[in-house]
Amino acid sequence: QQTATDFGKVEKVYVEQNSDGNVWVQYREDDTAGACRCQETLDCQFFDGMQIRVHFVAEAAFIAKVKQR
């Protein structure tokens, strides 16, 4: 099992409560290559019977989601 930190420098992780397992990961600004490796490796894989989908979002969307908690 691979985790987000296996691919690069993670700044922040947010597990969305009351969701279908949404996890938001922010990589350091200087590590876009790590974020790309994560997407290329994990997108469409399966974990615990559910398909993983990896999407990039604008930083403002990430910040707004994390502030909602």
Coordinates of N, CA, C and O in Angstrom, one line a residue:
Q1 N 0.9 -1.2 0.0 CA 0.0 0.0 0.0 C 0.9 1.2 0.0 O 1.8 1.4 0.8
Q2 N 0.6 2.1 -0.9 CA 1.4 3.3 -1.0 C 0.6 4.5 -0.4 O -0.6 4.5 -0.4
T3 N 1.4 5.4 0.1 CA 0.7 6.6 0.7 C 1.2 7.9 0.0 O 2.2 7.8 -0.8
A4 N 0.6 9.0 0.2 CA 0.9 10.2 -0.5 C 2.4 10.6 -0.2 O 3.0 11.1 -1.1
T5 N 2.9 10.3 0.9 CA 4.3 10.7 1.2 C 5.3 9.9 0.5 O 6.5 10.2 0.4
D6 N 4.9 8.7 -0.1 CA 5.8 7.9 -0.9 C 6.1 8.6 -2.2 O 7.1 8.3 -2.8
F7 N 5.4 9.6 -2.6 CA 5.5 10.3 -3.9 C 6.2 11.6 -3.8 O 6.7 12.1 -4.8
G8 N 6.2 12.2 -2.6 CA 6.8 13.6 -2.5 C 6.6 14.2 -1.2 O 6.2 13.5 -0.2
K9 N 6.8 15.5 -1.2 CA 6.8 16.3 0.1 C 5.4 16.8 0.3 O 4.9 17.7 -0.3
V10 N 4.7 16.2 1.3 CA 3.3 16.5 1.6 C 3.3 17.7 2.6 O 4.0 17.7 3.6
E11 N 2.5 18.7 2.3 CA 2.3 19.8 3.2 C 1.2 19.6 4.2 O 1.3 19.9 5.4
K12 N 0.1 19.1 3.7 CA -1.1 18.9 4.6 C -2.0 17.8 4.0 O -2.1 17.6 2.8
V13 N -2.6 17.1 4.9 CA -3.6 16.0 4.5 C -4.9 16.3 5.3 O -4.8 16.6 6.5
Y14 N -6.0 16.2 4.6 CA -7.3 16.4 5.2 C -8.2 15.3 4.8 O -8.4 15.0 3.6
V15 N -8.7 14.6 5.8 CA -9.7 13.5 5.6 C -11.0 14.1 5.8 O -11.4 14.5 6.9
E16 N -11.8 14.1 4.7 CA -13.2 14.7 4.8 C -14.1 13.8 5.5 O -14.4 12.6 5.1
Q17 N -14.7 14.2 6.6 CA -15.6 13.5 7.4 C -17.0 13.4 6.6 O -17.3 14.3 5.9
N18 N -17.7 12.4 6.9 CA -19.1 12.2 6.3 C -19.0 12.3 4.8 O -19.9 12.9 4.1
S19 N -18.0 11.6 4.2 CA -17.9 11.5 2.8 C -17.7 10.0 2.4 O -17.7 9.2 3.3
D20 N -17.5 9.8 1.2 CA -17.3 8.4 0.7 C -15.8 8.0 0.8 O -15.4 7.2 0.1
G21 N -15.1 8.7 1.7 CA -13.7 8.4 1.8 C -12.8 9.5 1.1 O -11.6 9.2 0.8
N22 N -13.3 10.7 1.0 CA -12.5 11.7 0.3 C -11.3 12.1 1.2 O -11.4 12.4 2.4
V23 N -10.1 12.1 0.6 CA -8.9 12.6 1.2 C -8.3 13.6 0.4 O -8.1 13.4 -0.8
W24 N -8.0 14.8 1.0 CA -7.3 15.9 0.2 C -5.9 16.0 0.7 O -5.6 16.0 1.9
V25 N -5.0 16.0 -0.3 CA -3.5 16.1 0.0 C -3.0 17.3 -0.7 O -3.2 17.5 -1.9
Q26 N -2.2 18.1 0.0 CA -1.5 19.2 -0.5 C 0.0 18.9 -0.5 O 0.5 18.7 0.6
Y27 N 0.6 18.9 -1.7 CA 2.0 18.8 -1.8 C 2.7 20.2 -1.7 O 2.0 21.2 -2.0
R28 N 3.9 20.2 -1.2 CA 4.6 21.4 -1.2 C 4.7 22.1 -2.5 O 4.7 21.4 -3.6
E29 N 4.6 23.4 -2.5 CA 4.6 24.1 -3.8 C 5.8 23.8 -4.7 O 5.6 23.8 -5.9
D30 N 6.9 23.4 -4.2 CA 8.1 23.1 -5.0 C 8.1 21.6 -5.4 O 9.1 21.2 -5.9
D31 N 7.0 20.9 -5.2 CA 7.0 19.5 -5.5 C 5.8 19.1 -6.3 O 5.1 18.1 -6.0
T32 N 5.6 19.8 -7.4 CA 4.5 19.4 -8.3 C 4.8 18.0 -9.0 O 3.9 17.3 -9.3
A33 N 6.1 17.6 -9.1 CA 6.4 16.3 -9.7 C 5.9 15.2 -8.7 O 5.4 14.2 -9.2
G34 N 6.0 15.4 -7.4 CA 5.5 14.4 -6.5 C 4.0 14.3 -6.6 O 3.4 13.1 -6.6
A35 N 3.3 15.4 -6.8 CA 1.8 15.3 -6.9 C 1.4 14.6 -8.2 O 0.5 13.8 -8.2
C36 N 2.2 14.8 -9.3 CA 1.9 14.2 -10.5 C 2.2 12.7 -10.4 O 1.4 11.8 -10.9
R37 N 3.3 12.3 -9.7 CA 3.6 10.8 -9.5 C 2.4 10.2 -8.7 O 2.0 9.0 -9.1
C38 N 1.9 10.9 -7.8 CA 0.8 10.3 -7.0 C -0.4 10.1 -7.9 O -1.0 9.0 -7.8
Q39 N -0.7 11.1 -8.7 CA -1.9 10.9 -9.6 C -1.7 9.8 -10.6 O -2.5 8.9 -10.8
E40 N -0.5 9.7 -11.2 CA -0.2 8.7 -12.2 C -0.2 7.3 -11.6 O -0.7 6.4 -12.3
T41 N 0.2 7.2 -10.4 CA 0.3 5.8 -9.7 C -1.1 5.4 -9.1 O -1.4 4.2 -9.2
L42 N -1.8 6.3 -8.4 CA -2.9 5.9 -7.6 C -4.3 6.0 -8.4 O -5.2 5.3 -8.0
D43 N -4.4 6.9 -9.4 CA -5.6 7.1 -10.0 C -6.1 5.8 -10.6 O -5.4 5.1 -11.3
C44 N -7.4 5.5 -10.3 CA -8.1 4.3 -10.8 C -7.7 3.0 -10.2 O -8.1 1.9 -10.6
Q45 N -6.8 3.0 -9.1 CA -6.5 1.8 -8.4 C -7.6 1.6 -7.4 O -8.5 2.4 -7.2
F46 N -7.6 0.4 -6.7 CA -8.6 0.1 -5.8 C -8.1 0.0 -4.4 O -6.9 -0.5 -4.2
F47 N -8.8 0.5 -3.4 CA -8.5 0.4 -2.0 C -9.7 0.0 -1.2 O -10.7 0.7 -1.3
D48 N -9.7 -1.0 -0.5 CA -10.8 -1.5 0.3 C -12.1 -1.6 -0.5 O -13.2 -1.2 0.0
G49 N -11.9 -2.1 -1.7 CA -13.1 -2.3 -2.6 C -13.6 -1.1 -3.3 O -14.6 -1.1 -4.0
M50 N -13.0 0.1 -3.1 CA -13.4 1.3 -3.7 C -12.3 1.8 -4.6 O -11.1 1.7 -4.4
Q51 N -12.7 2.4 -5.8 CA -11.8 2.9 -6.7 C -11.3 4.3 -6.3 O -12.1 5.2 -5.9
I52 N -10.0 4.5 -6.3 CA -9.4 5.8 -6.0 C -9.4 6.6 -7.2 O -9.1 6.2 -8.3
R53 N -9.8 7.9 -7.1 CA -9.8 8.9 -8.1 C -9.0 10.0 -7.6 O -9.2 10.5 -6.6
V54 N -8.0 10.4 -8.4 CA -7.1 11.5 -8.1 C -7.3 12.7 -9.0 O -7.2 12.5 -10.2
H55 N -7.7 13.8 -8.4 CA -7.9 15.1 -9.2 C -7.1 16.2 -8.6 O -6.9 16.3 -7.4
F56 N -6.7 17.1 -9.5 CA -6.0 18.3 -9.1 C -7.1 19.4 -8.9 O -8.0 19.5 -9.7
V57 N -6.9 20.2 -7.9 CA -7.8 21.3 -7.7 C -7.0 22.5 -7.4 O -5.8 22.4 -7.0
A58 N -7.6 23.7 -7.6 CA -6.9 24.9 -7.3 C -6.6 25.0 -5.9 O -7.4 24.5 -5.0
E59 N -5.5 25.7 -5.5 CA -5.2 25.8 -4.1 C -6.3 26.5 -3.3 O -6.5 26.1 -2.2
A60 N -7.0 27.4 -3.9 CA -8.1 28.1 -3.2 C -9.2 27.1 -2.8 O -9.8 27.2 -1.8
A61 N -9.5 26.1 -3.7 CA -10.5 25.1 -3.4 C -10.0 24.2 -2.2 O -10.8 23.9 -1.4
F62 N -8.7 23.9 -2.2 CA -8.2 23.1 -1.1 C -8.3 23.8 0.2 O -8.8 23.3 1.2
I63 N -7.9 25.1 0.2 CA -8.0 25.9 1.4 C -9.4 26.0 1.9 O -9.7 25.9 3.1
A64 N -10.3 26.3 1.0 CA -11.8 26.4 1.4 C -12.3 25.1 2.0 O -13.0 25.2 3.0
K65 N -11.9 24.0 1.4 CA -12.4 22.7 2.0 C -11.8 22.5 3.4 O -12.5 22.0 4.3
V66 N -10.5 22.7 3.6 CA -9.9 22.5 4.9 C -10.5 23.4 5.9 O -10.7 23.0 7.1
K67 N -10.8 24.7 5.6 CA -11.4 25.6 6.5 C -12.8 25.3 6.9 O -13.2 25.7 8.0
Q68 N -13.5 24.4 6.2 CA -14.8 24.0 6.5 C -14.9 23.1 7.7 O -15.9 23.0 8.4
R69 N -13.8 22.5 8.1 CA -13.8 21.5 9.2 C -13.8 22.2 10.5 O -14.2 22.8 11.2

